[in-house]
Amino acid sequence: MKTTTNIMIVGVGGQGTLLASRILGNALIREGYDVKVSEVHGMSQRGGSVVTYVKYGDKVWSPIIGEGEADIILAFEQLEAYRALPYLKKGGVVVTGTQCIDPMPVITGAAKYPENLCEKIAAQADLISADAIGMAREAGTIKAANVVLIGILARRTNIPYETWIEVLKTTVPPKFLDVNLKAFDMGWNHQ
Amino acid sequence: MKQLMIGNAAVARGAYEAGVRVVASYPGTPSTEITEVMATFPAEDVYVEWAPNEKVAAEVAIGASIGGARAMTCCKHVGLNVMADPIFTASYTGVGGGLVIAVADDPGMHSSQNEQDSRHYAEAAKLLMLEPADSGECLSYTKAAYALSEQFDTPVLLRLSTRVSHSQSLIEVSDREEVALKDYEKNIPKYVMMPANARGRHVVVEDRIAALTAFAETTDLNTVTMTDKTVGGKKIGVITAGVSDMYAHEALGDSVSYCKLGMVYPLPVDLLRNFAAQCDEVYVIEELDPVIENHCKALGLNVHGKDVFTLIGEYTPAMIAKAVLGEEMPEHASIDAIPGRPPVMCAGCPHRGTFYVLKKLGLTVSGDIGCYTLGAVAPLASVDTTICMGASVSAALGMAKARGDDFAKKLVSVIGDSTFMHSGITGLIDIVYNKGINTVIILDNSITGMTGHQDNPTTGKTIRGEATRQVDLEALCHACGIDWVKVADPFDTKTFEAVVKEACALEAPAVVIAQRPCALLKTVKYTGHCEISDDCRKCGMCLKLGCPAISKREDGTIVIDENQCNGCGLCVGVCPFHAIKKIED
Ligand SMILES: Cc1ncc(C[n+]2csc(CCOP(=O)(O)OP(=O)(O)O)c2C)c(N)n1
Ligand code: SF4
Ligand code: SF4
């Protein structure tokens, strides 16, 4: 019954998760899939957790992904990667940037930022982590960290490299295209 | 070519293709993008405005409709409360040009103060209501709504929900159909709703509902798909509407029969009876209230509904699979308890200075709705109440009248510029008229922030970005009868504190206009970032700001995250030891 591939993109408001889902969505349309993308705007944009669901296949019904249903979790921040873990399917993949952003309860001292999150994730899932910000800085701007992560994710889908490049050309402003192509390649080649 | 579009954009596209000429709305998540997308269509084709509130917006749309144009107004569920007055009577007058009211509910309360179900309004106001399930239906139902509005001479409610409004699915666009303005005809019995005429119109309304109920039996907006398959030896049928239809299909596939209702008011009778008669067991799958379920039960149909499904929050396919098929939820990882990540005011938010001062002064804060509602979140935790737009002002008058002047002098209302325009002015007039001595602080950040930065009457720009006459808040408050009005910068915390104290101490009503633009506006250009020097004595004063860029390490060291800090400089003035320095890049 469930023939869709489910990708969950998680991060913190302002990290550029929306651009990532746009690039992914456009790549999937080009490949001829039925696609649904669901995100919640509003309160979550003010530095809160942001979650986007991307689903594709021959026919997609529900736009949302439930617990235990995601094939891939693409995370922009470690705590958010861990928070999303219950949504991962058994045997699913987590791709995460290693950035840590303190949430308000940590800032006020009401809670501690949990330690060893990557180890905890790796204990329950197939984990690919990357210093996306460092890689993006190397590519030319830390703003392209989201595209680095898209590059890592891209390699784990069955969408050809050329399609991604075409999509980047249409979604990224020409001024920033070179840096973003470089950032994408760094992600694509990340092991 | 097919394109991905959020439901809201598809509603806008549908309205555009249906030849809509006038759109007036007040923003409200999750409905806002409909009107924003409308404003991307050529101004020659469609007039689009942000109105000061939903009541005004609905009246503009009703006027346009009477004037012969296809018109639309869009709101979130609570916005429908505000426009209830005009639309209940517009149900009596009927329309000239087609009139559609798009209303977006928010099951799960992703960005709302309650979880009301707007379908009750359809029944109460006796208005036809359609409910699309994805972007494709958002487009086609919006077009259908205009045709039905004119065919049945009624305003039409288009019910959306967060998942439909904000999910993208594939649609195909077509050209705009030019619909000519209808001739304007004076028609007193139809459009002047005084008792003698309204009595006649009520008969028309009831006849219309009867005609629409008959229409509901045959329209292809309602679809039935039968299967011979059985589950546990029983033929199962599900009745769905909106996004729950998508969830049901994903969960149940073709193992059950479907009755999908695209028209959710008025509901069909025979269609449902026949459907139920062909099934051994019927489930009504609807988020929030048991509207369809109660209708079925009133028809004497034996259906499951809220006995197996919750009244609260959003549904998921897994919930439906469990309730109908008894399937267990998929296995999944479990995680340790971790800190939440609630939304916070942005780094550089002007409201931060205001709440820092209000907290310091220990005032009771009658709050309102906007980014500044986040002033209730720790560490600022300054806001005492939040009810609905405008209530900060009027509820504070009530508090003051209940508890007396001494209490009133330790009480302030906080209200954003957009919210003040929406429904704060009337409360302020009440204070003046009824001799209140309240202090109202208007948080003028030059934008409607919470809903994603829309212009409003105080910003000097229209929805299309054209310059327009700006409402002068100071002059307006004076004109309402407030003699004491002062403008202060909330980032100049010392002066701001003195101004608030002065206002509160008065034996007369006072208005403080806290003026500093939202940090996310393109016109705001903070540069550099702040750093903490060795002079820091770890007193923690700066942490009281609740700025997401400032945090304390385990050893007590205070640090500013350069990536998060936008250089607004608020913390510089707050540190008693002058340990925070601004560094220019
Ligand atoms: C009746 C109603 N309409 C719309 C909304 C959605 N809404 C919440 S806050 C807000 C406006 C906030 O703007 P403003 O008062 O200027 O404060 P800011 O967010 O800019 O600080 C709106 C439109 C609502 N909650 N209730
Ligand atoms: S959007 Fe503007 S007003 Fe709202 S929290 Fe951010 S800075 Fe403050
Ligand atoms: S750290 Fe200071 S300067 Fe930077 S955003 Fe926060 S309050 Fe403003």
Short mmCIF file of N, CA and C in Angstrom, two decimals, chain A residues 1-2 4 6 11-13 21-22 25-26 29 33-51 53 55 59-64 66-69 77 79-80 82-90 99-109 111-115 117 120 124 133 137 142, chain B residues 1-4 6 29 33 110-111 133-134 162-163 166-170 243 245-247 249-254 315-318 325 327 330-346 352 370-371 373-374 377-379 449-453 520 543 546-552 554 561 563-564:
data_model
loop_
_atom_site.label_atom_id
_atom_site.label_comp_id
_atom_site.label_asym_id
_atom_site.label_seq_id
_atom_site.Cartn_x
_atom_site.Cartn_y
_atom_site.Cartn_z
N MET A 1 0.84 -1.21 0.00
CA MET A 1 0.00 0.00 0.00
C MET A 1 0.87 1.26 0.00
N LYS A 2 1.89 1.26 0.90
CA LYS A 2 2.71 2.46 1.03
C LYS A 2 3.91 2.37 0.11
N THR A 4 5.43 5.09 -1.20
CA THR A 4 6.11 6.37 -1.31
C THR A 4 7.45 6.33 -0.58
N ASN A 6 9.73 8.63 1.84
CA ASN A 6 9.42 9.73 2.76
C ASN A 6 10.70 10.37 3.30
N GLY A 11 15.08 21.21 11.31
CA GLY A 11 16.09 22.19 11.69
C GLY A 11 15.49 23.24 12.59
N VAL A 12 16.18 24.37 12.66
CA VAL A 12 15.73 25.47 13.51
C VAL A 12 15.33 26.62 12.58
N GLY A 13 14.25 27.31 12.93
CA GLY A 13 13.77 28.43 12.11
C GLY A 13 14.94 29.33 11.71
N SER A 21 13.89 22.14 0.93
CA SER A 21 12.72 21.38 0.48
C SER A 21 12.29 21.83 -0.91
N ARG A 22 12.54 23.10 -1.24
CA ARG A 22 12.19 23.56 -2.58
C ARG A 22 13.06 22.88 -3.64
N GLY A 25 11.97 19.23 -3.86
CA GLY A 25 10.67 19.12 -4.53
C GLY A 25 10.81 19.28 -6.03
N ASN A 26 11.57 20.27 -6.46
CA ASN A 26 11.72 20.52 -7.89
C ASN A 26 12.45 19.39 -8.59
N ILE A 29 9.93 16.59 -9.14
CA ILE A 29 8.97 16.83 -10.23
C ILE A 29 9.62 16.54 -11.57
N TYR A 33 7.83 12.25 -10.66
CA TYR A 33 7.12 11.67 -9.52
C TYR A 33 5.89 12.48 -9.13
N ASP A 34 4.96 11.83 -8.48
CA ASP A 34 3.94 12.57 -7.72
C ASP A 34 4.65 13.01 -6.43
N VAL A 35 4.44 14.25 -6.04
CA VAL A 35 5.18 14.80 -4.90
C VAL A 35 4.23 15.57 -3.98
N LYS A 36 4.44 15.43 -2.70
CA LYS A 36 3.78 16.33 -1.74
C LYS A 36 4.81 16.84 -0.74
N VAL A 37 4.72 18.11 -0.44
CA VAL A 37 5.63 18.73 0.51
C VAL A 37 4.79 19.44 1.55
N SER A 38 5.06 19.18 2.82
CA SER A 38 4.23 19.81 3.84
C SER A 38 5.09 20.47 4.88
N GLU A 39 4.83 21.72 5.15
CA GLU A 39 5.56 22.39 6.22
C GLU A 39 4.58 23.28 6.96
N VAL A 40 4.94 23.58 8.18
CA VAL A 40 4.04 24.42 8.97
C VAL A 40 4.69 25.77 9.17
N HIS A 41 4.02 26.82 8.70
CA HIS A 41 4.53 28.18 8.88
C HIS A 41 4.00 28.71 10.20
N GLY A 42 4.47 29.86 10.58
CA GLY A 42 3.86 30.48 11.76
C GLY A 42 4.83 30.55 12.91
N MET A 43 4.34 30.23 14.09
CA MET A 43 5.13 30.33 15.31
C MET A 43 6.51 29.70 15.16
N SER A 44 6.53 28.55 14.42
CA SER A 44 7.75 27.78 14.34
C SER A 44 8.90 28.55 13.70
N GLN A 45 8.56 29.63 12.97
CA GLN A 45 9.64 30.35 12.30
C GLN A 45 10.48 31.16 13.27
N ARG A 46 9.92 31.49 14.45
CA ARG A 46 10.67 32.34 15.38
C ARG A 46 11.66 31.51 16.19
N GLY A 47 12.63 30.89 15.49
CA GLY A 47 13.67 30.17 16.21
C GLY A 47 13.22 28.85 16.80
N GLY A 48 12.01 28.41 16.48
CA GLY A 48 11.54 27.13 16.99
C GLY A 48 11.95 25.98 16.08
N SER A 49 11.56 24.77 16.45
CA SER A 49 11.83 23.62 15.59
C SER A 49 11.03 23.76 14.30
N VAL A 50 11.65 23.42 13.18
CA VAL A 50 10.94 23.47 11.90
C VAL A 50 10.99 22.08 11.27
N VAL A 51 9.84 21.63 10.81
CA VAL A 51 9.76 20.29 10.23
C VAL A 51 9.10 20.38 8.85
N TYR A 53 7.94 17.82 5.56
CA TYR A 53 7.82 16.47 5.05
C TYR A 53 7.86 16.52 3.53
N LYS A 55 7.31 13.84 0.36
CA LYS A 55 6.95 12.46 0.02
C LYS A 55 6.82 12.33 -1.49
N LYS A 59 2.05 7.63 -6.54
CA LYS A 59 0.87 8.36 -6.08
C LYS A 59 1.06 8.63 -4.59
N VAL A 60 0.97 9.88 -4.20
CA VAL A 60 1.10 10.24 -2.79
C VAL A 60 -0.26 10.71 -2.29
N TRP A 61 -0.73 10.16 -1.20
CA TRP A 61 -1.98 10.62 -0.61
C TRP A 61 -1.70 11.62 0.51
N SER A 62 -1.37 11.11 1.68
CA SER A 62 -1.18 12.00 2.83
C SER A 62 0.08 12.85 2.69
N PRO A 63 -0.01 14.15 3.01
CA PRO A 63 1.19 14.98 2.94
C PRO A 63 2.08 14.86 4.18
N ILE A 64 1.65 14.12 5.19
CA ILE A 64 2.47 14.08 6.40
C ILE A 64 3.14 12.71 6.60
N GLY A 66 4.37 9.99 9.52
CA GLY A 66 4.15 9.63 10.91
C GLY A 66 5.37 8.96 11.53
N GLU A 67 5.26 8.64 12.80
CA GLU A 67 6.37 7.97 13.49
C GLU A 67 6.67 6.64 12.82
N GLY A 68 7.96 6.36 12.66
CA GLY A 68 8.38 5.10 12.06
C GLY A 68 8.19 5.03 10.56
N GLU A 69 7.99 6.17 9.90
CA GLU A 69 7.68 6.14 8.46
C GLU A 69 8.70 6.82 7.55
N GLU A 77 20.54 20.38 12.37
CA GLU A 77 21.02 20.66 13.72
C GLU A 77 20.91 19.36 14.50
N LEU A 79 20.36 18.44 17.77
CA LEU A 79 19.26 18.17 18.69
C LEU A 79 17.97 17.89 17.91
N GLU A 80 17.80 18.61 16.80
CA GLU A 80 16.60 18.40 15.98
C GLU A 80 16.65 17.03 15.29
N TYR A 82 17.99 14.39 16.56
CA TYR A 82 17.65 13.41 17.59
C TYR A 82 16.14 13.46 17.89
N ARG A 83 15.61 14.66 17.96
CA ARG A 83 14.18 14.82 18.23
C ARG A 83 13.33 14.09 17.18
N ALA A 84 13.83 14.10 15.94
CA ALA A 84 13.05 13.51 14.83
C ALA A 84 13.20 12.00 14.75
N LEU A 85 14.16 11.45 15.48
CA LEU A 85 14.50 10.03 15.34
C LEU A 85 13.30 9.07 15.40
N PRO A 86 12.33 9.29 16.28
CA PRO A 86 11.18 8.36 16.31
C PRO A 86 10.42 8.28 14.98
N TYR A 87 10.63 9.27 14.11
CA TYR A 87 9.93 9.25 12.81
C TYR A 87 10.62 8.34 11.80
N LEU A 88 11.85 7.94 12.13
CA LEU A 88 12.62 7.15 11.17
C LEU A 88 12.11 5.72 11.10
N LYS A 89 12.08 5.23 9.86
CA LYS A 89 11.70 3.83 9.62
C LYS A 89 12.84 2.95 10.12
N LYS A 90 12.53 1.73 10.46
CA LYS A 90 13.61 0.79 10.80
C LYS A 90 14.53 0.66 9.61
N GLN A 99 26.07 21.07 13.43
CA GLN A 99 25.82 22.30 14.17
C GLN A 99 24.93 22.05 15.39
N CYS A 100 25.20 22.79 16.49
CA CYS A 100 24.35 22.74 17.67
C CYS A 100 23.86 24.15 17.95
N ILE A 101 22.57 24.30 18.12
CA ILE A 101 22.02 25.62 18.48
C ILE A 101 21.27 25.46 19.79
N ASP A 102 21.67 26.24 20.79
CA ASP A 102 21.01 26.12 22.09
C ASP A 102 19.56 26.59 22.02
N PRO A 103 18.61 25.77 22.44
CA PRO A 103 17.23 26.26 22.53
C PRO A 103 17.06 27.08 23.81
N MET A 104 15.98 27.85 23.89
CA MET A 104 15.81 28.77 25.02
C MET A 104 15.91 28.10 26.39
N PRO A 105 15.34 26.90 26.60
CA PRO A 105 15.49 26.31 27.93
C PRO A 105 16.95 26.07 28.31
N VAL A 106 17.83 25.87 27.33
CA VAL A 106 19.26 25.71 27.61
C VAL A 106 19.87 27.07 27.92
N ILE A 107 19.47 28.07 27.14
CA ILE A 107 19.99 29.42 27.35
C ILE A 107 19.65 29.94 28.75
N THR A 108 18.44 29.66 29.19
CA THR A 108 18.03 30.17 30.50
C THR A 108 18.56 29.30 31.64
N GLY A 109 19.19 28.18 31.29
CA GLY A 109 19.75 27.32 32.34
C GLY A 109 18.75 26.31 32.89
N ALA A 111 17.64 23.78 31.30
CA ALA A 111 17.97 22.44 30.80
C ALA A 111 19.38 22.45 30.25
N LYS A 112 19.93 21.26 30.04
CA LYS A 112 21.27 21.15 29.47
C LYS A 112 21.15 20.67 28.03
N TYR A 113 22.05 21.16 27.16
CA TYR A 113 22.07 20.62 25.80
C TYR A 113 22.62 19.20 25.88
N PRO A 114 21.87 18.20 25.42
CA PRO A 114 22.30 16.81 25.61
C PRO A 114 23.64 16.52 24.93
N GLU A 115 24.40 15.62 25.52
CA GLU A 115 25.72 15.29 24.97
C GLU A 115 25.65 14.04 24.08
N LEU A 117 25.04 13.35 21.01
CA LEU A 117 23.83 13.07 20.24
C LEU A 117 24.11 12.19 19.03
N LYS A 120 24.29 8.70 19.99
CA LYS A 120 22.95 8.18 20.32
C LYS A 120 22.15 7.87 19.04
N GLN A 124 20.98 3.80 16.85
CA GLN A 124 19.67 3.34 16.42
C GLN A 124 19.42 3.50 14.92
N ILE A 133 28.62 23.53 7.98
CA ILE A 133 29.02 24.94 8.01
C ILE A 133 30.49 25.09 7.60
N ARG A 137 31.79 27.04 4.39
CA ARG A 137 32.76 28.14 4.50
C ARG A 137 33.86 27.92 3.48
N ILE A 142 29.10 30.47 4.50
CA ILE A 142 28.43 29.55 5.42
C ILE A 142 26.93 29.47 5.11
N MET B 1 2.50 22.48 -17.81
CA MET B 1 3.31 21.63 -16.93
C MET B 1 2.79 21.67 -15.51
N LYS B 2 2.91 20.53 -14.85
CA LYS B 2 2.47 20.49 -13.46
C LYS B 2 3.46 21.22 -12.57
N GLN B 3 2.95 21.90 -11.55
CA GLN B 3 3.86 22.54 -10.61
C GLN B 3 3.40 22.31 -9.18
N LEU B 4 4.38 22.38 -8.27
CA LEU B 4 4.07 22.22 -6.85
C LEU B 4 3.55 23.54 -6.33
N ILE B 6 1.44 25.37 -2.78
CA ILE B 6 0.74 25.18 -1.51
C ILE B 6 -0.75 25.42 -1.76
N THR B 29 -2.47 33.31 10.04
CA THR B 29 -1.95 31.99 9.73
C THR B 29 -3.02 30.95 10.06
N GLU B 33 -1.24 33.47 2.92
CA GLU B 33 -0.64 33.46 1.58
C GLU B 33 -1.67 33.58 0.46
N HIS B 110 -1.07 25.00 15.44
CA HIS B 110 0.32 25.31 15.11
C HIS B 110 0.59 26.78 15.34
N SER B 111 -0.40 27.62 15.15
CA SER B 111 -0.17 29.06 15.33
C SER B 111 -1.47 29.77 15.68
N ALA B 133 -9.25 18.95 -0.34
CA ALA B 133 -8.36 18.04 0.39
C ALA B 133 -6.90 18.21 0.00
N ASP B 134 -6.63 18.81 -1.17
CA ASP B 134 -5.24 19.06 -1.56
C ASP B 134 -5.22 20.27 -2.50
N THR B 162 -4.72 23.85 8.19
CA THR B 162 -3.28 24.07 8.09
C THR B 162 -2.63 23.13 7.09
N ARG B 163 -2.97 21.85 7.15
CA ARG B 163 -2.32 20.87 6.27
C ARG B 163 -2.67 21.07 4.81
N HIS B 166 -1.00 24.66 3.75
CA HIS B 166 0.46 24.73 3.71
C HIS B 166 1.15 23.51 3.14
N SER B 167 0.39 22.57 2.59
CA SER B 167 1.04 21.45 1.91
C SER B 167 1.08 21.75 0.43
N GLN B 168 2.18 21.36 -0.19
CA GLN B 168 2.30 21.56 -1.64
C GLN B 168 1.97 20.25 -2.33
N SER B 169 1.12 20.34 -3.35
CA SER B 169 0.95 19.19 -4.22
C SER B 169 0.84 19.71 -5.64
N LEU B 170 0.80 18.78 -6.59
CA LEU B 170 0.92 19.18 -7.99
C LEU B 170 -0.39 19.72 -8.55
N VAL B 243 -8.59 17.01 4.40
CA VAL B 243 -7.33 16.27 4.43
C VAL B 243 -7.51 14.88 5.03
N ASP B 245 -9.47 12.74 4.16
CA ASP B 245 -9.64 11.81 3.04
C ASP B 245 -8.28 11.30 2.57
N MET B 246 -7.29 12.19 2.54
CA MET B 246 -5.94 11.79 2.14
C MET B 246 -5.37 10.81 3.15
N TYR B 247 -5.55 11.12 4.42
CA TYR B 247 -5.04 10.23 5.47
C TYR B 247 -5.72 8.86 5.37
N HIS B 249 -7.08 7.39 2.75
CA HIS B 249 -6.60 6.63 1.58
C HIS B 249 -5.24 6.02 1.85
N GLU B 250 -4.37 6.80 2.49
CA GLU B 250 -3.04 6.26 2.76
C GLU B 250 -3.12 5.08 3.74
N ALA B 251 -4.01 5.23 4.73
CA ALA B 251 -4.09 4.20 5.77
C ALA B 251 -4.85 2.96 5.32
N LEU B 252 -5.91 3.16 4.53
CA LEU B 252 -6.84 2.06 4.28
C LEU B 252 -6.80 1.57 2.83
N GLY B 253 -6.17 2.34 1.95
CA GLY B 253 -6.06 1.94 0.55
C GLY B 253 -7.41 1.61 -0.04
N ASP B 254 -7.49 0.51 -0.81
CA ASP B 254 -8.77 0.17 -1.44
C ASP B 254 -9.48 -0.95 -0.68
N TYR B 315 -5.15 14.54 12.86
CA TYR B 315 -5.14 13.08 12.69
C TYR B 315 -3.90 12.69 11.87
N THR B 316 -3.62 11.39 11.88
CA THR B 316 -2.56 10.84 11.03
C THR B 316 -3.07 9.55 10.41
N PRO B 317 -2.46 9.14 9.29
CA PRO B 317 -2.86 7.86 8.70
C PRO B 317 -2.74 6.70 9.71
N ALA B 318 -1.67 6.71 10.53
CA ALA B 318 -1.47 5.60 11.46
C ALA B 318 -2.62 5.51 12.47
N LEU B 325 -8.61 -0.57 11.18
CA LEU B 325 -8.12 -1.91 10.84
C LEU B 325 -7.51 -2.62 12.04
N GLU B 327 -4.62 -2.02 13.06
CA GLU B 327 -3.18 -2.16 12.78
C GLU B 327 -2.38 -1.42 13.83
N PRO B 330 3.64 1.73 13.28
CA PRO B 330 4.93 1.14 12.90
C PRO B 330 5.94 1.25 14.05
N GLU B 331 6.84 0.29 14.07
CA GLU B 331 7.91 0.31 15.08
C GLU B 331 8.78 1.54 14.87
N HIS B 332 9.28 2.09 15.94
CA HIS B 332 10.18 3.23 15.75
C HIS B 332 11.11 3.40 16.94
N ALA B 333 12.17 4.17 16.72
CA ALA B 333 13.15 4.42 17.76
C ALA B 333 12.52 5.23 18.88
N SER B 334 13.06 5.07 20.08
CA SER B 334 12.60 5.96 21.16
C SER B 334 13.79 6.78 21.62
N ILE B 335 13.52 7.94 22.16
CA ILE B 335 14.61 8.85 22.53
C ILE B 335 14.47 9.29 23.99
N ASP B 336 15.59 9.74 24.55
CA ASP B 336 15.58 10.26 25.92
C ASP B 336 14.86 11.59 25.95
N ALA B 337 14.45 12.00 27.15
CA ALA B 337 13.84 13.32 27.31
C ALA B 337 14.87 14.39 26.92
N ILE B 338 14.44 15.33 26.09
CA ILE B 338 15.37 16.38 25.64
C ILE B 338 14.69 17.73 25.77
N PRO B 339 15.48 18.81 25.86
CA PRO B 339 14.86 20.14 25.96
C PRO B 339 14.03 20.47 24.71
N GLY B 340 12.90 21.11 24.89
CA GLY B 340 12.08 21.54 23.76
C GLY B 340 12.73 22.72 23.07
N ARG B 341 12.18 23.10 21.94
CA ARG B 341 12.68 24.28 21.25
C ARG B 341 11.49 25.18 20.91
N PRO B 342 11.00 25.88 21.90
CA PRO B 342 9.85 26.74 21.64
C PRO B 342 10.28 27.94 20.80
N PRO B 343 9.34 28.54 20.08
CA PRO B 343 9.69 29.75 19.33
C PRO B 343 10.10 30.86 20.29
N VAL B 344 10.98 31.72 19.86
CA VAL B 344 11.41 32.86 20.67
C VAL B 344 11.42 34.11 19.81
N MET B 345 11.42 35.27 20.46
CA MET B 345 11.59 36.49 19.69
C MET B 345 12.96 36.46 19.04
N CYS B 346 13.05 36.96 17.81
CA CYS B 346 14.30 36.95 17.07
C CYS B 346 15.39 37.72 17.81
N ARG B 352 11.89 42.90 22.78
CA ARG B 352 12.71 42.40 23.88
C ARG B 352 12.99 43.50 24.89
N GLY B 370 0.46 38.57 18.81
CA GLY B 370 1.48 38.99 17.86
C GLY B 370 2.78 38.38 18.31
N CYS B 371 3.89 38.80 17.67
CA CYS B 371 5.20 38.29 18.10
C CYS B 371 5.39 38.53 19.59
N THR B 373 3.46 38.19 21.98
CA THR B 373 2.90 37.18 22.88
C THR B 373 4.03 36.34 23.46
N LEU B 374 5.14 36.26 22.70
CA LEU B 374 6.30 35.51 23.17
C LEU B 374 6.94 36.16 24.39
N VAL B 377 7.07 33.98 27.41
CA VAL B 377 7.98 32.84 27.50
C VAL B 377 9.19 33.21 28.38
N ALA B 378 9.68 32.26 29.19
CA ALA B 378 10.85 32.50 30.03
C ALA B 378 12.04 32.85 29.15
N PRO B 379 12.97 33.67 29.57
CA PRO B 379 13.05 34.26 30.91
C PRO B 379 12.25 35.56 31.08
N GLY B 449 4.16 41.56 12.21
CA GLY B 449 5.29 40.63 12.26
C GLY B 449 4.90 39.16 12.29
N MET B 450 4.04 38.83 13.23
CA MET B 450 3.73 37.43 13.54
C MET B 450 3.33 36.62 12.31
N THR B 451 2.53 37.22 11.45
CA THR B 451 1.98 36.47 10.32
C THR B 451 2.91 36.51 9.10
N GLY B 452 4.11 37.05 9.28
CA GLY B 452 5.07 37.00 8.19
C GLY B 452 5.28 38.31 7.47
N HIS B 453 5.09 39.42 8.18
CA HIS B 453 5.45 40.75 7.66
C HIS B 453 4.54 41.28 6.56
N LEU B 520 13.66 42.07 11.35
CA LEU B 520 13.73 41.33 10.09
C LEU B 520 13.39 42.20 8.87
N LEU B 543 21.40 37.82 30.50
CA LEU B 543 20.62 36.60 30.23
C LEU B 543 19.13 36.85 30.41
N GLY B 546 16.74 37.16 27.39
CA GLY B 546 16.23 36.04 26.61
C GLY B 546 16.60 36.17 25.14
N CYS B 547 17.78 36.74 24.87
CA CYS B 547 18.22 36.82 23.48
C CYS B 547 18.79 35.46 23.08
N PRO B 548 18.38 34.90 21.94
CA PRO B 548 18.86 33.57 21.56
C PRO B 548 20.36 33.53 21.31
N ALA B 549 21.01 34.70 21.18
CA ALA B 549 22.46 34.70 20.92
C ALA B 549 23.28 34.63 22.20
N ILE B 550 22.68 34.96 23.34
CA ILE B 550 23.46 35.01 24.59
C ILE B 550 23.17 33.77 25.42
N SER B 551 24.23 33.07 25.83
CA SER B 551 23.99 31.92 26.70
C SER B 551 25.12 31.77 27.71
N LYS B 552 24.84 30.93 28.70
CA LYS B 552 25.80 30.73 29.79
C LYS B 552 26.39 29.33 29.64
N GLU B 554 28.60 26.04 31.07
CA GLU B 554 28.47 25.34 32.35
C GLU B 554 29.34 25.94 33.45
N ASP B 561 26.90 34.14 20.74
CA ASP B 561 27.11 33.39 19.51
C ASP B 561 27.10 34.36 18.32
N ASN B 563 27.22 33.92 15.22
CA ASN B 563 26.34 33.58 14.09
C ASN B 563 24.90 34.01 14.34
N GLN B 564 24.51 34.04 15.60
CA GLN B 564 23.12 34.36 15.91
C GLN B 564 22.91 35.85 16.20
#
